C-alpha positions as a Python dict, from the first residue, in 0.01 Angstrom:
ca = {
    (1, 'M'): (0, 0, 0),
    (2, 'N'): (149, 259, -127),
    (3, 'V'): (133, 600, 65),
    (4, 'D'): (-126, 733, -153),
    (5, 'Q'): (-354, 464, -56),
    (6, 'I'): (-276, 507, 281),
    (7, 'I'): (-355, 818, 310),
    (8, 'K'): (-699, 821, 115),
    (9, 'K'): (-799, 511, 300),
    (10, 'Y'): (-705, 595, 705),
    (11, 'L'): (-604, 944, 710),
    (12, 'P'): (-1043, 1148, 704),
    (13, 'R'): (-1076, 900, 960),
    (14, 'H'): (-833, 1004, 1211),
    (15, 'I'): (-892, 1327, 1133),
    (16, 'M'): (-1247, 1342, 1216),
    (17, 'A'): (-1105, 1116, 1578),
    (18, 'M'): (-907, 1472, 1646),
    (19, 'V'): (-1237, 1688, 1610),
    (20, 'H'): (-1418, 1477, 1881),
    (21, 'H'): (-1155, 1475, 2103),
    (22, 'R'): (-1111, 1821, 2048),
    (23, 'I'): (-800, 1872, 1886),
    (24, 'L'): (-918, 1987, 1562),
    (25, 'N'): (-1198, 2220, 1493),
    (26, 'P'): (-1490, 2098, 1264),
    (27, 'S'): (-1415, 2373, 973),
    (28, 'T'): (-1069, 2283, 958),
    (29, 'A'): (-1130, 1926, 986),
    (30, 'K'): (-1346, 1963, 725),
    (31, 'R'): (-1106, 2196, 519),
    (32, 'M'): (-865, 1931, 549),
    (33, 'I'): (-1106, 1629, 444),
    (34, 'E'): (-1208, 1800, 94),
    (35, 'L'): (-851, 1873, 21),
    (36, 'I'): (-781, 1483, 108),
    (37, 'E'): (-1137, 1370, -120),
    (38, 'K'): (-1038, 1606, -436),
    (39, 'G'): (-656, 1453, -425),
    (40, 'S'): (-554, 1807, -375),
    (41, 'Y'): (-216, 1719, -111),
    (42, 'S'): (136, 1629, -204),
    (43, 'F'): (358, 1431, 43),
    (44, 'M'): (738, 1457, 72),
    (45, 'Q'): (968, 1216, 332),
    (46, 'P'): (1223, 1461, 464),
    (47, 'T'): (1611, 1342, 443),
    (48, 'T'): (1721, 1620, 639),
    (49, 'I'): (1590, 1903, 837),
    (50, 'R'): (1739, 2197, 939),
    (51, 'L'): (1695, 2461, 1195),
    (52, 'L'): (1688, 2820, 1096),
    (53, 'L'): (1631, 3161, 1322),
    (54, 'E'): (1335, 3300, 1072),
    (55, 'G'): (952, 3240, 1075),
    (56, 'D'): (639, 3449, 957),
    (57, 'I'): (473, 3420, 1286),
    (58, 'F'): (755, 3469, 1536),
    (59, 'G'): (1050, 3654, 1363),
    (60, 'L'): (1313, 3427, 1560),
    (61, 'D'): (1590, 3655, 1405),
    (62, 'L'): (1552, 3945, 1620),
    (63, 'F'): (1783, 3984, 1944),
    (64, 'Y'): (1864, 4217, 2214),
    (65, 'C'): (2172, 4304, 2423),
    (66, 'P'): (2061, 4257, 2823),
    (67, 'N'): (2337, 4513, 2912),
    (68, 'C'): (2235, 4804, 2724),
    (69, 'G'): (1913, 4720, 2518),
    (70, 'T'): (2073, 4739, 2156),
    (71, 'V'): (1839, 4543, 1936),
    (72, 'K'): (1918, 4406, 1591),
    (73, 'I'): (1766, 4161, 1317),
    (74, 'A'): (2017, 3955, 1301),
    (75, 'P'): (2196, 3694, 1088),
    (76, 'R'): (2187, 3309, 1164),
    (77, 'R'): (2527, 3274, 1276),
    (78, 'L'): (2552, 3269, 1631),
    (79, 'P'): (2663, 3413, 1912),
    (80, 'V'): (2581, 3720, 1843),
    (81, 'K'): (2757, 4045, 1934),
    (82, 'C'): (2618, 4363, 2059),
    (83, 'D'): (2788, 4615, 1846),
    (84, 'V'): (2790, 4888, 2140),
    (85, 'C'): (2915, 4705, 2383),
    (86, 'E'): (3039, 4404, 2271),
    (87, 'T'): (2831, 4205, 2500),
    (88, 'E'): (2631, 3872, 2410),
    (89, 'M'): (2329, 3941, 2256),
    (90, 'V'): (2008, 3703, 2351),
    (91, 'Q'): (1663, 3630, 2185),
    (92, 'A'): (1390, 3889, 2207),
    (93, 'P'): (1091, 3692, 2378),
    (94, 'I'): (829, 3657, 2123),
    (95, 'F'): (477, 3714, 2084),
    (96, 'V'): (244, 3438, 2035),
    (97, 'P'): (-112, 3401, 1937),
    (98, 'Y'): (-408, 3346, 2172),
    (99, 'I'): (-755, 3302, 2112),
    (100, 'S'): (-953, 3556, 2282),
    (101, 'E'): (-1322, 3443, 2156),
    (102, 'S'): (-1464, 3097, 2179),
    (103, 'Y'): (-1714, 3183, 1816),
    (104, 'Y'): (-1386, 3237, 1638),
    (105, 'P'): (-1335, 2975, 1416),
    (106, 'R'): (-946, 2846, 1506),
    (107, 'D'): (-851, 2783, 1111),
    (108, 'I'): (-673, 3114, 1080),
    (109, 'G'): (-365, 3010, 863),
    (110, 'N'): (-448, 3197, 622),
    (111, 'D'): (-556, 3531, 845),
    (112, 'P'): (-345, 3798, 725),
    (113, 'N'): (-322, 4006, 1083),
    (114, 'L'): (-167, 3665, 1221),
    (115, 'A'): (76, 3640, 887),
    (116, 'S'): (156, 4004, 920),
    (117, 'F'): (285, 3975, 1276),
    (118, 'S'): (663, 3929, 1085),
    (119, 'L'): (942, 4107, 1252),
    (120, 'H'): (972, 4281, 858),
    (121, 'S'): (603, 4364, 832),
    (122, 'R'): (486, 4664, 833),
    (123, 'E'): (321, 4664, 1151),
    (124, 'M'): (612, 4570, 1351),
    (125, 'Q'): (871, 4758, 1202),
    (126, 'R'): (631, 5080, 1299),
    (127, 'L'): (674, 4940, 1649),
    (128, 'L'): (1052, 4905, 1641),
    (129, 'R'): (1137, 5240, 1494),
    (130, 'C'): (1313, 5469, 1719),
    (131, 'C'): (1095, 5830, 1696),
    (132, 'V'): (1378, 6053, 1666),
    (133, 'R'): (1618, 5859, 1351),
    (134, 'R'): (1313, 5622, 1230),
    (135, 'R'): (1632, 5423, 1061),
    (136, 'E'): (1738, 5303, 1409),
    (137, 'Y'): (1583, 5041, 1652),
    (138, 'R'): (1435, 5125, 1984),
    (139, 'G'): (1591, 4916, 2230),
    (140, 'M'): (1425, 4630, 2484),
    (141, 'R'): (1556, 4577, 2825),
    (142, 'I'): (1435, 4376, 3135),
    (143, 'L'): (1361, 4654, 3411),
    (144, 'D'): (1297, 4391, 3669),
    (145, 'P'): (1478, 4105, 3706),
    (146, 'Q'): (1229, 3953, 3918),
    (147, 'R'): (975, 3998, 3692),
    (148, 'P'): (1127, 3963, 3329),
    (149, 'L'): (822, 3958, 3124),
    (150, 'R'): (604, 4225, 3288),
    (151, 'S'): (893, 4447, 3306),
    (152, 'F'): (997, 4410, 2962),
    (153, 'A'): (1020, 4754, 2809),
    (154, 'W'): (1126, 4968, 2530),
    (155, 'V'): (1445, 5203, 2619),
    (156, 'C'): (1629, 5482, 2406),
    (157, 'P'): (1879, 5307, 2206),
    (158, 'P'): (2217, 5404, 2398),
    (159, 'N'): (2389, 5548, 2041),
    (160, 'L'): (2098, 5838, 2062),
    (161, 'W'): (2088, 5929, 2461),
    (162, 'E'): (2253, 6242, 2401),
    (163, 'I'): (2000, 6383, 2134),
    (164, 'E'): (1702, 6547, 2305),
    (165, 'C'): (1366, 6383, 2344),
    (166, 'P'): (1040, 6521, 2395),
    (167, 'Y'): (915, 6106, 2459),
    (168, 'R'): (1201, 6015, 2678),
    (169, 'R'): (1186, 5944, 3050),
    (170, 'I'): (1419, 5808, 3291),
    (171, 'F'): (1335, 5517, 3501),
    (172, 'K'): (1477, 5386, 3871),
    (173, 'T'): (1497, 5028, 3908),
    (174, 'R'): (1494, 4848, 4252),
    (175, 'T'): (1881, 4852, 4240),
    (176, 'G'): (1875, 5211, 4227),
    (177, 'A'): (2002, 5241, 3833),
    (178, 'E'): (1886, 5540, 3573),
    (179, 'I'): (1759, 5380, 3262),
    (180, 'P'): (1633, 5572, 2980),
    (181, 'V'): (1319, 5462, 2847),
    (182, 'C'): (1128, 5544, 2549),
    (183, 'C'): (689, 5621, 2589),
    (184, 'Y'): (676, 5654, 2230),
    (185, 'D'): (333, 5552, 2110),
    (186, 'P'): (274, 5515, 1773),
    (187, 'Y'): (-95, 5437, 1759),
    (188, 'K'): (-149, 5765, 1992),
    (189, 'K'): (-253, 6121, 1837),
    (190, 'D'): (6, 6245, 2112),
    (191, 'H'): (188, 5931, 2087),
    (192, 'F'): (270, 5925, 2421),
    (193, 'S'): (165, 5602, 2608),
    (194, 'N'): (-37, 5660, 2916),
    (195, 'K'): (104, 5374, 3075),
    (196, 'C'): (451, 5582, 3102),
    (197, 'K'): (220, 5792, 3346),
    (198, 'E'): (117, 5501, 3533),
    (199, 'L'): (407, 5285, 3551),
    (200, 'G'): (732, 5519, 3470),
    (201, 'Y'): (781, 5278, 3173),
    (202, 'V'): (612, 5119, 2863),
    (203, 'P'): (613, 4726, 2908),
    (204, 'I'): (583, 4612, 2602),
    (205, 'S'): (322, 4359, 2658),
    (206, 'A'): (125, 4634, 2705),
    (207, 'S'): (111, 4746, 2389),
    (208, 'R'): (-210, 4757, 2257),
    (209, 'D'): (-169, 4725, 1867),
    (210, 'L'): (123, 4503, 1908),
    (211, 'L'): (-125, 4317, 2087),
    (212, 'I'): (-453, 4276, 1929),
    (213, 'R'): (-562, 4233, 1593),
    (214, 'R'): (-904, 4223, 1472),
    (215, 'S'): (-1086, 4061, 1182),
    (216, 'R'): (-1389, 4049, 1025),
    (217, 'V'): (-1666, 3832, 1206),
    (218, 'T'): (-2015, 3828, 1085),
    (219, 'S'): (-2118, 4206, 1022),
    (220, 'A'): (-1897, 4374, 1285),
    (221, 'W'): (-1502, 4454, 1388),
    (222, 'R'): (-1416, 4228, 1683),
    (223, 'T'): (-1084, 4162, 1901),
    (224, 'I'): (-1067, 3758, 1845),
    (225, 'F'): (-715, 3706, 1950),
    (226, 'T'): (-443, 3903, 2100),
    (227, 'F'): (-68, 3803, 2151),
    (228, 'R'): (86, 3734, 2475),
    (229, 'I'): (485, 3788, 2486),
    (230, 'Q'): (643, 3462, 2553),
    (231, 'H'): (985, 3352, 2602),
    (232, 'P'): (1099, 3148, 2305),
    (233, 'V'): (1050, 2801, 2434),
    (234, 'E'): (947, 2478, 2284),
    (235, 'G'): (625, 2440, 2424),
    (236, 'V'): (522, 2684, 2248),
    (237, 'S'): (438, 2488, 1957),
    (238, 'K'): (310, 2099, 1934),
    (239, 'P'): (306, 1956, 1621),
    (240, 'L'): (-33, 1827, 1473),
    (241, 'T'): (66, 1412, 1407),
    (242, 'A'): (-135, 1105, 1255),
    (243, 'S'): (68, 775, 1322),
    (244, 'I'): (-119, 514, 1093),
    (245, 'P'): (-64, 142, 1161),
    (246, 'Y'): (-120, -127, 874),
    (247, 'V'): (-44, -449, 881),
    (248, 'E'): (-36, -708, 517),
    (249, 'S'): (56, -1005, 662),
    (250, 'A'): (-51, -1050, 1035),
    (251, 'E'): (252, -1261, 1267),
    (252, 'E'): (57, -1172, 1576),
    (253, 'K'): (146, -1370, 1924),
    (254, 'P'): (-119, -1345, 2210),
    (255, 'I'): (-13, -1203, 2548),
    (256, 'I'): (-158, -1357, 2847),
    (257, 'D'): (-296, -1053, 3054),
    (258, 'P'): (-425, -1231, 3404),
    (259, 'L'): (-453, -836, 3578),
    (260, 'I'): (-576, -663, 3274),
    (261, 'S'): (-808, -981, 3195),
    (262, 'K'): (-942, -963, 3485),
    (263, 'R'): (-1022, -571, 3519),
    (264, 'F'): (-1163, -595, 3137),
    (265, 'G'): (-1309, -921, 3078),
    (266, 'N'): (-1346, -999, 2721),
    (267, 'L'): (-1349, -652, 2632),
    (268, 'I'): (-960, -585, 2558),
    (269, 'R'): (-715, -836, 2389),
    (270, 'L'): (-335, -779, 2403),
    (271, 'S'): (-73, -943, 2152),
    (272, 'Y'): (267, -893, 2007),
    (273, 'T'): (299, -802, 1640),
    (274, 'E'): (636, -836, 1489),
    (275, 'N'): (564, -656, 1139),
    (276, 'L'): (388, -355, 1233),
    (277, 'S'): (372, -70, 918),
    (278, 'L'): (313, 278, 999),
    (279, 'V'): (273, 573, 816),
    (280, 'Q'): (385, 859, 1054),
    (281, 'L'): (249, 1226, 911),
    (282, 'A'): (303, 1584, 1016),
    (283, 'L'): (-56, 1752, 972),
    (284, 'G'): (33, 2069, 1102),
    (285, 'V'): (146, 2262, 1404),
    (286, 'K'): (-60, 2367, 1742),
    (287, 'I'): (47, 2739, 1827),
    (288, 'G'): (-30, 2906, 2191),
    (289, 'V'): (159, 3035, 2530),
    (290, 'P'): (248, 2648, 2704),
    (291, 'E'): (22, 2686, 3024),
    (292, 'T'): (-298, 2809, 2769),
    (293, 'P'): (-579, 2532, 2743),
    (294, 'T'): (-609, 2392, 2403),
    (295, 'R'): (-890, 2600, 2317),
    (296, 'S'): (-696, 2937, 2316),
    (297, 'K'): (-433, 2800, 2086),
    (298, 'V'): (-419, 2862, 1723),
    (299, 'I'): (-431, 2547, 1476),
    (300, 'L'): (-208, 2582, 1174),
    (301, 'P'): (-228, 2297, 879),
    (302, 'Y'): (-4, 2258, 653),
    (303, 'I'): (-178, 2387, 351),
    (304, 'E'): (-4, 2593, 45),
    (305, 'T'): (-124, 2756, -248),
    (306, 'G'): (-68, 2550, -540),
    (307, 'P'): (52, 2677, -877),
    (308, 'H'): (-323, 2720, -1017),
    (309, 'G'): (-385, 2934, -634),
    (310, 'S'): (-550, 2674, -522),
    (311, 'A'): (-501, 2525, -175),
    (312, 'V'): (-316, 2206, -144),
    (313, 'L'): (-254, 2028, 176),
    (314, 'K'): (101, 1968, 230),
    (315, 'L'): (171, 1585, 410),
    (316, 'Y'): (539, 1518, 568),
    (317, 'Y'): (552, 1184, 665),
    (318, 'R'): (786, 893, 724),
    (319, 'R'): (748, 499, 657),
    (320, 'L'): (832, 276, 933),
    (321, 'E'): (856, -114, 992),
    (322, 'T'): (863, -221, 1334),
    (323, 'A'): (718, -411, 1650),
    (324, 'G'): (509, -376, 1939),
    (325, 'I'): (229, -466, 2169),
    (326, 'K'): (-158, -462, 2039),
    (327, 'I'): (-437, -358, 2205),
    (328, 'E'): (-752, -484, 2078),
    (329, 'L'): (-1081, -304, 2211),
    (330, 'D'): (-1360, -563, 2058),
    (331, 'M'): (-1711, -353, 2206),
    (332, 'N'): (-1938, -653, 2076),
    (333, 'H'): (-1873, -815, 2388),
    (334, 'Y'): (-2026, -474, 2536),
    (335, 'P'): (-2337, -561, 2748),
    (336, 'G'): (-2650, -463, 2494),
    (337, 'Y'): (-2404, -372, 2207),
    (338, 'E'): (-2661, -542, 1944),
    (339, 'E'): (-2924, -336, 2084),
    (340, 'M'): (-2783, 22, 2033),
    (341, 'N'): (-2894, 263, 1754),
    (342, 'L'): (-2657, 435, 1548),
    (343, 'E'): (-2533, 699, 1749),
    (344, 'E'): (-2553, 516, 2083),
    (345, 'R'): (-2305, 290, 1916),
    (346, 'K'): (-2109, 611, 1765),
    (347, 'E'): (-2091, 749, 2152),
    (348, 'L'): (-1973, 421, 2274),
    (349, 'H'): (-1692, 405, 2029),
    (350, 'N'): (-1585, 750, 2080),
    (351, 'K'): (-1529, 623, 2485),
    (352, 'G'): (-1345, 325, 2351),
    (353, 'A'): (-1069, 517, 2177),
    (354, 'V'): (-1015, 730, 2507),
    (355, 'L'): (-1029, 373, 2704),
    (356, 'V'): (-750, 243, 2451),
    (357, 'H'): (-525, 580, 2421),
    (358, 'T'): (-545, 590, 2807),
    (359, 'L'): (-438, 191, 2816),
    (360, 'I'): (-143, 305, 2563),
    (361, 'H'): (-28, 636, 2806),
    (362, 'A'): (-30, 382, 3087),
    (363, 'I'): (195, 145, 2935),
    (364, 'I'): (441, 383, 2733),
    (365, 'K'): (470, 543, 3106),
    (366, 'F'): (630, 270, 3302),
    (367, 'L'): (821, 97, 2987),
    (368, 'P'): (1142, 294, 3065),
    (369, 'L'): (1104, 147, 3390),
    (370, 'Y'): (1127, -166, 3306),
    (371, 'T'): (1368, -140, 2941),
    (372, 'G'): (1616, 136, 3044),
    (373, 'V'): (1510, 277, 2733),
    (374, 'E'): (1368, 674, 2752),
    (375, 'A'): (989, 729, 2654),
    (376, 'S'): (1107, 940, 2422),
    (377, 'K'): (1204, 613, 2206),
    (378, 'F'): (821, 463, 2260),
    (379, 'F'): (553, 591, 2050),
    (380, 'E'): (148, 518, 1973),
    (381, 'A'): (-83, 481, 1687),
    (382, 'L'): (-461, 403, 1705),
    (383, 'D'): (-661, 234, 1402),
    (384, 'F'): (-991, 266, 1342),
    (385, 'S'): (-1000, 94, 1005),
    (386, 'L'): (-1264, -164, 1200),
    (387, 'E'): (-1476, 60, 1381),
    (388, 'D'): (-1727, 3, 1150),
    (389, 'Q'): (-1747, -371, 1323),
    (390, 'G'): (-1690, -244, 1670),
    (391, 'V'): (-1312, -275, 1669),
    (392, 'I'): (-1063, 8, 1767),
    (393, 'I'): (-690, -87, 1837),
    (394, 'G'): (-399, 60, 1925),
    (395, 'Y'): (-29, -25, 1916),
    (396, 'V'): (268, 71, 2191),
    (397, 'Y'): (566, 25, 1891),
    (398, 'D'): (958, 80, 1907),
    (399, 'N'): (943, 433, 1715),
    (400, 'S'): (1288, 282, 1515),
    (401, 'E'): (1336, 110, 1182),
    (402, 'G'): (1358, -260, 1227),
    (403, 'T'): (1267, -223, 1620),
    (404, 'R'): (1539, -255, 1927),
    (405, 'G'): (1316, -485, 2075),
    (406, 'A'): (1233, -253, 2356),
    (407, 'T'): (833, -326, 2389),
    (408, 'K'): (896, -735, 2418),
    (409, 'R'): (1157, -692, 2702),
    (410, 'V'): (791, -642, 2906),
    (411, 'L'): (701, -1002, 2792),
    (412, 'E'): (793, -1335, 2916),
    (413, 'D'): (775, -1656, 2682),
    (414, 'A'): (496, -1872, 2768),
    (415, 'G'): (514, -2113, 2466),
    (416, 'K'): (263, -2033, 2214),
    (417, 'A'): (183, -1685, 2404),
    (418, 'Y'): (345, -1423, 2586),
    (419, 'R'): (291, -1364, 2965),
    (420, 'L'): (317, -986, 3034),
    (421, 'N'): (582, -903, 3353),
    (422, 'Q'): (329, -928, 3672),
    (423, 'D'): (481, -629, 3807),
    (424, 'F'): (483, -438, 3511),
    (425, 'E'): (92, -500, 3480),
    (426, 'A'): (32, -362, 3798),
    (427, 'H'): (196, -50, 3774),
    (428, 'V'): (7, -21, 3430),
    (429, 'L'): (-294, -55, 3597),
    (430, 'S'): (-190, 167, 3902),
    (431, 'S'): (-210, 498, 3699),
    (432, 'A'): (-600, 494, 3742),
    (433, 'T'): (-495, 675, 4074),
    (434, 'C'): (-294, 1032, 4062),
    (435, 'P'): (-104, 1192, 4299),
    (436, 'L'): (-269, 1543, 4256),
    (437, 'N'): (-614, 1379, 4214),
    (438, 'C'): (-664, 1519, 3919),
    (439, 'K'): (-1018, 1485, 3704),
    (440, 'H'): (-905, 1298, 3404),
    (441, 'A'): (-547, 1327, 3332),
    (442, 'C'): (-263, 1522, 3441),
    (443, 'R'): (151, 1572, 3391),
    (444, 'A'): (146, 1369, 3732),
    (445, 'C'): (-32, 1029, 3606),
    (446, 'L'): (-68, 1003, 3215),
    (447, 'F'): (76, 1311, 2997),
    (448, 'L'): (340, 1230, 2767),
    (449, 'E'): (522, 1491, 2584),
    (450, 'R'): (519, 1309, 2222),
    (451, 'C'): (141, 1247, 2198),
    (452, 'I'): (-17, 1223, 1855),
    (453, 'W'): (-374, 1361, 2069),
    (454, 'L'): (-160, 1626, 2231),
    (455, 'N'): (-268, 1449, 2568),
    (456, 'R'): (-625, 1510, 2477),
    (457, 'G'): (-914, 1229, 2524),
    (458, 'L'): (-762, 1053, 2815),
    (459, 'D'): (-936, 944, 3110),
    (460, 'R'): (-756, 705, 3415),
    (461, 'H'): (-1036, 667, 3591),
    (462, 'M'): (-1122, 375, 3269),
    (463, 'L'): (-854, 210, 3386),
    (464, 'I'): (-1070, 106, 3689),
    (465, 'R'): (-1410, 77, 3586),
    (466, 'G'): (-1397, 51, 3188),
    (467, 'I'): (-1581, 215, 2944),
}
């Protein structure tokens, strides 16, 4: 089966599962599925990946000097030295989009207001330019180390301190240092910021037009998302991925699991498969302040404009041949399943997917303890191809070509079957309890850094009560 067949057959189901668990909003999912059905997509297998300090949204090439506040858009070569005091410059904070209105569709990848936040855009240049000499950039400096983001303020360029400026004020820090701050506001009629009157300086996070963008919703202009200041950390963006498993010739060996069987009965069956084939796809990226809820984050699918102006869904993929533990949930054994109507079965299937996903996380969480292999070397996949028959399948597999055999280390040979290590099995089921007594799942119990569903669709209580 080639990649094109796999995408057309399996990917729409994965996208709809993401909608149910609120990873994708319906408008984005509909757009992606329409492009797949029309065949308006392209896929590529990367051979090398380079990390560059550039971006249309974040502007990762802006640096500032922590000593004097000088700002410059730096080349990609590091380290970057300050032209004034020769101090090594550090990367400036970035402004991360934050959805502030629930009714605004989160498919804003083509919103010009979002894209215009590039450092080289007219809006950003307007804010960076010095009010005295337009070719110079205003500086940035932390005025209070105890509140670095809150006190991150505009300051006058050090090489222009001798030039008189009506918007310059002297701010005294807690240590007694005197810093010439810039109170210029390009959007006010008198160009003098009110924040400077209140605080004595202008926090960059309080720059109204830097933070707020407007877009037409229904018949009125409303504020629909803002930009929040944030240090450039890995948690700002999360990849939106799908891991699609398929087995062309089954070579499976059942796993005897007395504790899990006692807990779930005939609903759950475990086995070990030696010939698991997968296609891992990158669908887009989710961007937002790490500590904010998922609903406040922006989804940017990899949709580009084709040669004739049409939209094209771009998919980056990786094919993998490996081995892993298979978790099969057969809802035909659920009491009263035959009498359920279509809607009731669909709701039960969604709950079943949560149970399988939760069990996968519980297994991956304790695999490093018993195998000595770090959690990032294991990955997960969900198979919805048999959902119409009441079966949902999940996999925990070695995320390396040809497999290291790491998942097999928690299994003991029992002739025609494997036996799951009893201590490991007990640890897996213990994930039903959380030291923080969270509602469904959290970082203390089930969260994984690399999760295909961004740690949505988890419920630790299902490890006790089942579906």
